[in-house]
PDB file of C-alpha atoms in Angstrom:
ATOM      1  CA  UNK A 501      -4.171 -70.157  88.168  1.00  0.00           C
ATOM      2  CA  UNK A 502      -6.186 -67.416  89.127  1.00  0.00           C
ATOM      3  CA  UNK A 503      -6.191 -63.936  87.666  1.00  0.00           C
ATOM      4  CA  UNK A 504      -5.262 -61.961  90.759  1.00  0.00           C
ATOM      5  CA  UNK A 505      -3.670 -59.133  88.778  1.00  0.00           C
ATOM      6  CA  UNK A 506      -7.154 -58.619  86.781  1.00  0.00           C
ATOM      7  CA  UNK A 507      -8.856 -59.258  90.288  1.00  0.00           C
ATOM      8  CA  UNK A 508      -6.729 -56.596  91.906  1.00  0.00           C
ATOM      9  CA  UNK A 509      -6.925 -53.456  88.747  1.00  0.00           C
ATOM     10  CA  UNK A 510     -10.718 -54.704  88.578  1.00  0.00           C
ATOM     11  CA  UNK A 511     -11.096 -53.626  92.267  1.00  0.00           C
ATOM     12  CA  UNK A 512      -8.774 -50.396  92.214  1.00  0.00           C
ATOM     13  CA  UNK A 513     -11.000 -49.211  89.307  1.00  0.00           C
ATOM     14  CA  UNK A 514     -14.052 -49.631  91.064  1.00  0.00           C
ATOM     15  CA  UNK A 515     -12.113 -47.404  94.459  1.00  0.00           C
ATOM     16  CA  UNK A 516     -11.138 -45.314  91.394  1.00  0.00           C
ATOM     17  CA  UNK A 517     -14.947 -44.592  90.280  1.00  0.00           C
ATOM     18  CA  UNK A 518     -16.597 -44.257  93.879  1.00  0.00           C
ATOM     19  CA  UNK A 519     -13.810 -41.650  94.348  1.00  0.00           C
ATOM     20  CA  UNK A 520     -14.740 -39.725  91.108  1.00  0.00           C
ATOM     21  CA  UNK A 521     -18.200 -39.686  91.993  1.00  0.00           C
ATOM     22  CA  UNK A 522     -17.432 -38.887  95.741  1.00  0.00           C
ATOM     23  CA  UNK A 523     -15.726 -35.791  93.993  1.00  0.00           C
ATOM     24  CA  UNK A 524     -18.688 -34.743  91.959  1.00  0.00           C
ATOM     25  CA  UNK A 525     -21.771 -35.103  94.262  1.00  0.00           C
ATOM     26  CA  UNK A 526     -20.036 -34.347  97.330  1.00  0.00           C
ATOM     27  CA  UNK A 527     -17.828 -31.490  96.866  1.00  0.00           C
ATOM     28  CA  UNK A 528     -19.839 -29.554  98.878  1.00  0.00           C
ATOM     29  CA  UNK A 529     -20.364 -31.595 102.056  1.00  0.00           C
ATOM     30  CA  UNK A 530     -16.583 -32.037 102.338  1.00  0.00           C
ATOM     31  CA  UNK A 531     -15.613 -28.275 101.790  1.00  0.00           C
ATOM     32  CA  UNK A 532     -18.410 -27.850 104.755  1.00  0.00           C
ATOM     33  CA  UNK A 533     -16.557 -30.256 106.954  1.00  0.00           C
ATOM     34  CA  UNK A 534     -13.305 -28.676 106.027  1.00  0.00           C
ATOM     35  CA  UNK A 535     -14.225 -25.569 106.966  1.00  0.00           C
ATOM     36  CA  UNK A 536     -16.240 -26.599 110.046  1.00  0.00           C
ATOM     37  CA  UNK A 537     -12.563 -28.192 111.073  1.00  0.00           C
ATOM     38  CA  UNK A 538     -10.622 -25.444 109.914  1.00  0.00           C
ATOM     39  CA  UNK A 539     -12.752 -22.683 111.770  1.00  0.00           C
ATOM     40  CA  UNK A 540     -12.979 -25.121 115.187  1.00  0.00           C
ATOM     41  CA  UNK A 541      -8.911 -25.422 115.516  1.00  0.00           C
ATOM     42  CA  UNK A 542      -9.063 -21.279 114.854  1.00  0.00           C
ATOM     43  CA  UNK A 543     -10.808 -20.717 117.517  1.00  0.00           C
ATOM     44  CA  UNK A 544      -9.272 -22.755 120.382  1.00  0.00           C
ATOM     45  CA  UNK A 545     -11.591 -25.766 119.721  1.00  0.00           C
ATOM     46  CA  UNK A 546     -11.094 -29.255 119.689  1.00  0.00           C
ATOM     47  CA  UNK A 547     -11.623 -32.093 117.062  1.00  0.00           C
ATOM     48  CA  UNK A 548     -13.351 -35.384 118.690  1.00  0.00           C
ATOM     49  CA  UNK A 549     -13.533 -38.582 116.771  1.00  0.00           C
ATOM     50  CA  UNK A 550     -15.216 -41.624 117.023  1.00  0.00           C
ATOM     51  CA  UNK A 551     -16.451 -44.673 115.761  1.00  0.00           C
ATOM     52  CA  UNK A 552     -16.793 -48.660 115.633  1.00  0.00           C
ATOM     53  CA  UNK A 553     -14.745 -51.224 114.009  1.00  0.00           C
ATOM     54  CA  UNK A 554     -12.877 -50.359 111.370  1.00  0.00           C
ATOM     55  CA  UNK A 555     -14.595 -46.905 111.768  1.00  0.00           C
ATOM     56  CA  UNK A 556     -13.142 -46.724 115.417  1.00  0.00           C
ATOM     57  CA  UNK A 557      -9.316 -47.580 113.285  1.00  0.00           C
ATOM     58  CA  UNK A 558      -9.667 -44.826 111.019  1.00  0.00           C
ATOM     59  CA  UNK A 559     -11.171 -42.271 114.406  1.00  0.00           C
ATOM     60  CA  UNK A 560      -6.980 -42.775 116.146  1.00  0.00           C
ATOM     61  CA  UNK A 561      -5.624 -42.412 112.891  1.00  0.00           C
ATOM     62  CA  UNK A 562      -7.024 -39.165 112.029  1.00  0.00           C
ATOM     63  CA  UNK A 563      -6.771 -37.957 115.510  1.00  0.00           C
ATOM     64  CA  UNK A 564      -3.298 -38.685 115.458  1.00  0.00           C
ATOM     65  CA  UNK A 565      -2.849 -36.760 112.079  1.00  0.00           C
ATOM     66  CA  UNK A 566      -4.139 -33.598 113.418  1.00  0.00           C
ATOM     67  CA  UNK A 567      -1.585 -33.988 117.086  1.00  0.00           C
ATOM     68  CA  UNK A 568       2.026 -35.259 115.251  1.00  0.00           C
ATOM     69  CA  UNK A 569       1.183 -33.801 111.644  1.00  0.00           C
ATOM     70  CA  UNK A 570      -0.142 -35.248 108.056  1.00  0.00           C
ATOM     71  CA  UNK A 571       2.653 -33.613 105.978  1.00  0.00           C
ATOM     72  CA  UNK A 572       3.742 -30.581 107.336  1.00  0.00           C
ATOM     73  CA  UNK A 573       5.545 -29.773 110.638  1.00  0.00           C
ATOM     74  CA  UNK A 574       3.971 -27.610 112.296  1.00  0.00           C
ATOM     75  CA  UNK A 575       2.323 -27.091 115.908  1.00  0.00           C
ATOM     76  CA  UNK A 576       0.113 -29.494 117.253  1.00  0.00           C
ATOM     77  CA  UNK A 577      -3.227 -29.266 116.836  1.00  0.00           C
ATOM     78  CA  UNK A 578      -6.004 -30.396 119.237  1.00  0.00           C
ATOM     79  CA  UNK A 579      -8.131 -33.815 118.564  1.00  0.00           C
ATOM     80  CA  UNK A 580      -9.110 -36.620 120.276  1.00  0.00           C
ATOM     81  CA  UNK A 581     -10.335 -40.488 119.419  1.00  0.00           C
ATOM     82  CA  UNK A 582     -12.800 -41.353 121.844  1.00  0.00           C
ATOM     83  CA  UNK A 583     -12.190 -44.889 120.780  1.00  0.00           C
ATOM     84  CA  UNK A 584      -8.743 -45.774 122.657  1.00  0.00           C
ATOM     85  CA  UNK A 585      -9.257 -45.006 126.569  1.00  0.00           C
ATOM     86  CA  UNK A 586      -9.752 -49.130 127.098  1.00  0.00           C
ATOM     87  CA  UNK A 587     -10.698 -48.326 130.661  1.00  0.00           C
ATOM     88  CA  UNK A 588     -13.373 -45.606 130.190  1.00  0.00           C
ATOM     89  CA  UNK A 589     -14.606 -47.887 126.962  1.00  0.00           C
ATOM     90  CA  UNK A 590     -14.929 -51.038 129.207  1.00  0.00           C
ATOM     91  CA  UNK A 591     -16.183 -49.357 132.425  1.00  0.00           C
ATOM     92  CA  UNK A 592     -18.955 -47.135 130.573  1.00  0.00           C
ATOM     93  CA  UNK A 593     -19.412 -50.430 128.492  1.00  0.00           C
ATOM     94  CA  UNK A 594     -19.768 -52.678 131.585  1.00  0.00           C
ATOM     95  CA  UNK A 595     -21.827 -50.023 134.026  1.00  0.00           C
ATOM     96  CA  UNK A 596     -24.278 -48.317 131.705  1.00  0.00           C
ATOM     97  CA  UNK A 597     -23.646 -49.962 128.291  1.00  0.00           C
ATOM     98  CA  UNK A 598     -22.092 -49.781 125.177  1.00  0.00           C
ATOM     99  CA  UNK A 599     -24.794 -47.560 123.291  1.00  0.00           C
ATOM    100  CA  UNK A 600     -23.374 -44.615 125.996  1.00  0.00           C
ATOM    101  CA  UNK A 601     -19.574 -45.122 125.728  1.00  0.00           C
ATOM    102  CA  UNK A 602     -19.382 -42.141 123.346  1.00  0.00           C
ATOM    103  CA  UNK A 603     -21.627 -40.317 124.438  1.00  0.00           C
ATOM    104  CA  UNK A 604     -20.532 -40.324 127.738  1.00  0.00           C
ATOM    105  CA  UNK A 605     -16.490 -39.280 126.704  1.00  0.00           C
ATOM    106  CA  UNK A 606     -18.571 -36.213 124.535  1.00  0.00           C
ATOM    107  CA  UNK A 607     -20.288 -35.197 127.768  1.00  0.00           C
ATOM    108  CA  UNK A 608     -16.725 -35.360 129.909  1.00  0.00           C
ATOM    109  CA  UNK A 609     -14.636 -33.861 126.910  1.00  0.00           C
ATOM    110  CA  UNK A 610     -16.537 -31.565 124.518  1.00  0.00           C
ATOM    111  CA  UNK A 611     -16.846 -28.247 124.801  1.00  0.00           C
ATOM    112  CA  UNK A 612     -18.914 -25.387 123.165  1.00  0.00           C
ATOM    113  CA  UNK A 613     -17.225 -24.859 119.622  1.00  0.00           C
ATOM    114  CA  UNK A 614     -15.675 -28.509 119.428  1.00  0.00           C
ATOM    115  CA  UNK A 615     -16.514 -30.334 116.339  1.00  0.00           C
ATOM    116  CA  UNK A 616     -17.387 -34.060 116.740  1.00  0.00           C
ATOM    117  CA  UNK A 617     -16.420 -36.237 113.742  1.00  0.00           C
ATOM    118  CA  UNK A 618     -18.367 -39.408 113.820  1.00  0.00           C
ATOM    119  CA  UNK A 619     -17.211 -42.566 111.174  1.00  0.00           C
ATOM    120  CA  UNK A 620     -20.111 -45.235 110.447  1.00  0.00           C
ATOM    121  CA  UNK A 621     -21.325 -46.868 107.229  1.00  0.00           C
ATOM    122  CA  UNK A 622     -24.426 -47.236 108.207  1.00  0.00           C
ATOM    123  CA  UNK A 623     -25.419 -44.473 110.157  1.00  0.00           C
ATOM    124  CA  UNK A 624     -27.471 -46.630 112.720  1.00  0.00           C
ATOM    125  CA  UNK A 625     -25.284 -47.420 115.211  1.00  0.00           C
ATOM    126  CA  UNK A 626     -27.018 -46.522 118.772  1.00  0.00           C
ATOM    127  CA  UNK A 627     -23.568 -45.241 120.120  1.00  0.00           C
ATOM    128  CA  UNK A 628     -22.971 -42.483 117.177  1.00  0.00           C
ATOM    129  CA  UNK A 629     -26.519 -41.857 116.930  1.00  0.00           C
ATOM    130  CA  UNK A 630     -26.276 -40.711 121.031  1.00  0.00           C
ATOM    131  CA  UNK A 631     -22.792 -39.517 120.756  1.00  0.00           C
ATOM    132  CA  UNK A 632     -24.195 -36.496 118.069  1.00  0.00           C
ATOM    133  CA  UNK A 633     -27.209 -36.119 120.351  1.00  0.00           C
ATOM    134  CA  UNK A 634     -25.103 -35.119 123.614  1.00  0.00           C
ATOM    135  CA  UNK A 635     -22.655 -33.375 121.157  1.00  0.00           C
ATOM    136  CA  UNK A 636     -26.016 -31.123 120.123  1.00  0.00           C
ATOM    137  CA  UNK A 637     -26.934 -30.470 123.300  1.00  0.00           C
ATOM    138  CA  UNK A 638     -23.753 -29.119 124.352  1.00  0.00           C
ATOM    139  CA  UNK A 639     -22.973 -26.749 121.831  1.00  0.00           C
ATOM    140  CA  UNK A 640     -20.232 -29.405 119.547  1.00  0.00           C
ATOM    141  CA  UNK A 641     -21.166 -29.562 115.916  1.00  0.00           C
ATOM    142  CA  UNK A 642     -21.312 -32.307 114.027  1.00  0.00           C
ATOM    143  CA  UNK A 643     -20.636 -34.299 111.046  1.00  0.00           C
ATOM    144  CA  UNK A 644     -21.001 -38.000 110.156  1.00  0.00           C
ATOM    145  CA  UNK A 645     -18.928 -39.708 107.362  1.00  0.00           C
ATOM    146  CA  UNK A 646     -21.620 -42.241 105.646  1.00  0.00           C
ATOM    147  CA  UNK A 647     -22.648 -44.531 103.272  1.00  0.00           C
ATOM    148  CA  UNK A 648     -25.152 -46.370 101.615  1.00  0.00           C
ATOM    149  CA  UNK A 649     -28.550 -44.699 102.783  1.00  0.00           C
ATOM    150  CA  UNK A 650     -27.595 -42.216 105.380  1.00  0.00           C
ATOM    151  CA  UNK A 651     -29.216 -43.986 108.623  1.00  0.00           C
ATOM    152  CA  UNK A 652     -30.635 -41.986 111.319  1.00  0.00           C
ATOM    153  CA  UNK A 653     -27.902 -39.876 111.306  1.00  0.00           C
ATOM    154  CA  UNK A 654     -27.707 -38.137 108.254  1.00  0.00           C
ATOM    155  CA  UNK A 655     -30.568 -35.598 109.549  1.00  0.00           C
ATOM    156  CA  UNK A 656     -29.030 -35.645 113.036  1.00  0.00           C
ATOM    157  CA  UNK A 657     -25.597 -33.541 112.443  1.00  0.00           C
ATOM    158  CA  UNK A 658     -24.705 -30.098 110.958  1.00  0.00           C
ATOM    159  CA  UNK A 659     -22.557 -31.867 108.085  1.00  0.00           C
ATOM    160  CA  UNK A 660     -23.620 -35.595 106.506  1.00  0.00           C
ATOM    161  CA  UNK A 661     -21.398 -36.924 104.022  1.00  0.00           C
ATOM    162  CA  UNK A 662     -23.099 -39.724 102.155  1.00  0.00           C
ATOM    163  CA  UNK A 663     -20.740 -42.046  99.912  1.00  0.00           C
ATOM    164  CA  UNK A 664     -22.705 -43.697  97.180  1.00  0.00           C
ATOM    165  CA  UNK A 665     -22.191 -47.106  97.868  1.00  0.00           C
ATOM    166  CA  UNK A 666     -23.286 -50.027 100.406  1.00  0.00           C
ATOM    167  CA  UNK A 667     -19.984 -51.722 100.328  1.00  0.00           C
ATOM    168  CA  UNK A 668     -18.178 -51.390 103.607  1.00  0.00           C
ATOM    169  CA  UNK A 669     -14.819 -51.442 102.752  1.00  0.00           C
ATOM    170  CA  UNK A 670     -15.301 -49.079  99.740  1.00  0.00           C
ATOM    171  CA  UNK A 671     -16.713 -46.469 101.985  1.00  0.00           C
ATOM    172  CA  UNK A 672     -14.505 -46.511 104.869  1.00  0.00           C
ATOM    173  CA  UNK A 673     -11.173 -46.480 102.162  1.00  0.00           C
ATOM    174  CA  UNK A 674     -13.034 -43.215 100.515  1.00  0.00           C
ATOM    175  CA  UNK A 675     -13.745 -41.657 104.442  1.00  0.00           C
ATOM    176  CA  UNK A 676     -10.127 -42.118 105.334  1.00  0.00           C
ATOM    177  CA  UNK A 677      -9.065 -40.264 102.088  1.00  0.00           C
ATOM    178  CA  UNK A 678     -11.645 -37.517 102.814  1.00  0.00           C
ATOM    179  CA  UNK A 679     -10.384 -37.344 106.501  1.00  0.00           C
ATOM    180  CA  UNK A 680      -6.737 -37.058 105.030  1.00  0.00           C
ATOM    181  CA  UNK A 681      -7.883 -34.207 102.169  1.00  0.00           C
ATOM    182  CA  UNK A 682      -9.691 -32.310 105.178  1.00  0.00           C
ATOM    183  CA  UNK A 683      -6.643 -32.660 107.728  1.00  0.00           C
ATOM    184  CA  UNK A 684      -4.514 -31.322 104.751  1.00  0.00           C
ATOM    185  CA  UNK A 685      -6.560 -28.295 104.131  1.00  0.00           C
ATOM    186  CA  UNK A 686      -6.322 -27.342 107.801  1.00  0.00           C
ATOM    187  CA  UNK A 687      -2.552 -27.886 108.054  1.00  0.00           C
ATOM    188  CA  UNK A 688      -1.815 -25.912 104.911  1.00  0.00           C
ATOM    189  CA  UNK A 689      -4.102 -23.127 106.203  1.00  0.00           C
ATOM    190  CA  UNK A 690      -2.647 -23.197 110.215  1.00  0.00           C
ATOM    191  CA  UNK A 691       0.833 -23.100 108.402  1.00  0.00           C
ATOM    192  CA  UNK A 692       0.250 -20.171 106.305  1.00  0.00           C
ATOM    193  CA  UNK A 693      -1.275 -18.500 109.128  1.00  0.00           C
ATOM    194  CA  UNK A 694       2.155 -18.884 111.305  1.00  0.00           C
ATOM    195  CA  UNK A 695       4.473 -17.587 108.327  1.00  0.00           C
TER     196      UNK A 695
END
């Protein structure tokens, strides 16, 4: 019989210990982003997400954090995944290709003072990578969630955080948790603003 227990507190420790270290040589980079968030809702902005995969999963859920709410109700604040129009995906996918179906929603939808939020491991993904260089060119900033090495683009956005690890699934569990701890910060702050 297999030791799924010791399998299963093996693996939590090692979440455990990339979040720890997250903490400590990242603290910075996320209070960036939060603020960056924070200071886009405050003044009339919007939040745009995107990403592939797993990436594109955790883009709609943090989207839909910031509309409904994360903890607190309160009024609903503006953000977008550019990952769940299935028509503008396929249609930009079929006529001009997938490297542009970000890109193209940022061009459409973002606004001077919007903050895009782009999710990727590895930081090499030709849609991301042109999604943050229409977002720069319109006046959006930027930041990229990360892992591993940074890919192209770490130097490409106002904000890289870079997760010290390679593993996929480590990284994207410890980008959701930093999307939550971000959302959280705003909410708290837009809800002590309204009292």
């Amino acid at each position: 019989m297999s030791d799924v227990g010791g399998f299963a507190k093996d693996e939590l420790h090692q979440l455990a210990e990339l979040a720890r270290m997250t903490a400590e040589l990242r603290e910075v980079e996320i209070a960036a982003y939060a603020e960056l968030a924070l200071g886009t809702i405050q003044a009339g902005g919007k939040l745009l997400f995107c990403g592939n995969g797993g990436s594109a999963a955790d883009a709609q859920h943090l989207a839909a954090e910031y509309v409904v709410r994360l903890i607190r109700d309160r009024r609903a604040l503006p953000a977008i995944a550019l990952t769940t129009d299935s028509s503008v995906l396929t249609a930009c996918a079929n006529d001009l290709g997938y490297e542009h179906v970000f890109a193209r929603q940022v061009e459409a939808l973002g606004r001077p003072g919007d903050l895009l939020v782009l999710h990727t491991t590895t930081g090499e993904s030709e849609n991301v990578v042109r999604a943050a260089r229409v977002a720069k060119q319109s006046g959006l900033s930027t930041v990229a969630l990360l892992a591993g090495m940074g890919g192209r683009l770490e130097s490409m956005v106002d904000v890289a955080i870079v997760l010290p690890t390679g593993r996929v699934s480590r990284a994207q569990e410890i980008q959701l948790a930093i999307g939550h701890i971000v959302c959280d910060y705003v909410e708290k702050f837009i809800m002590e603003e309204s009292e």
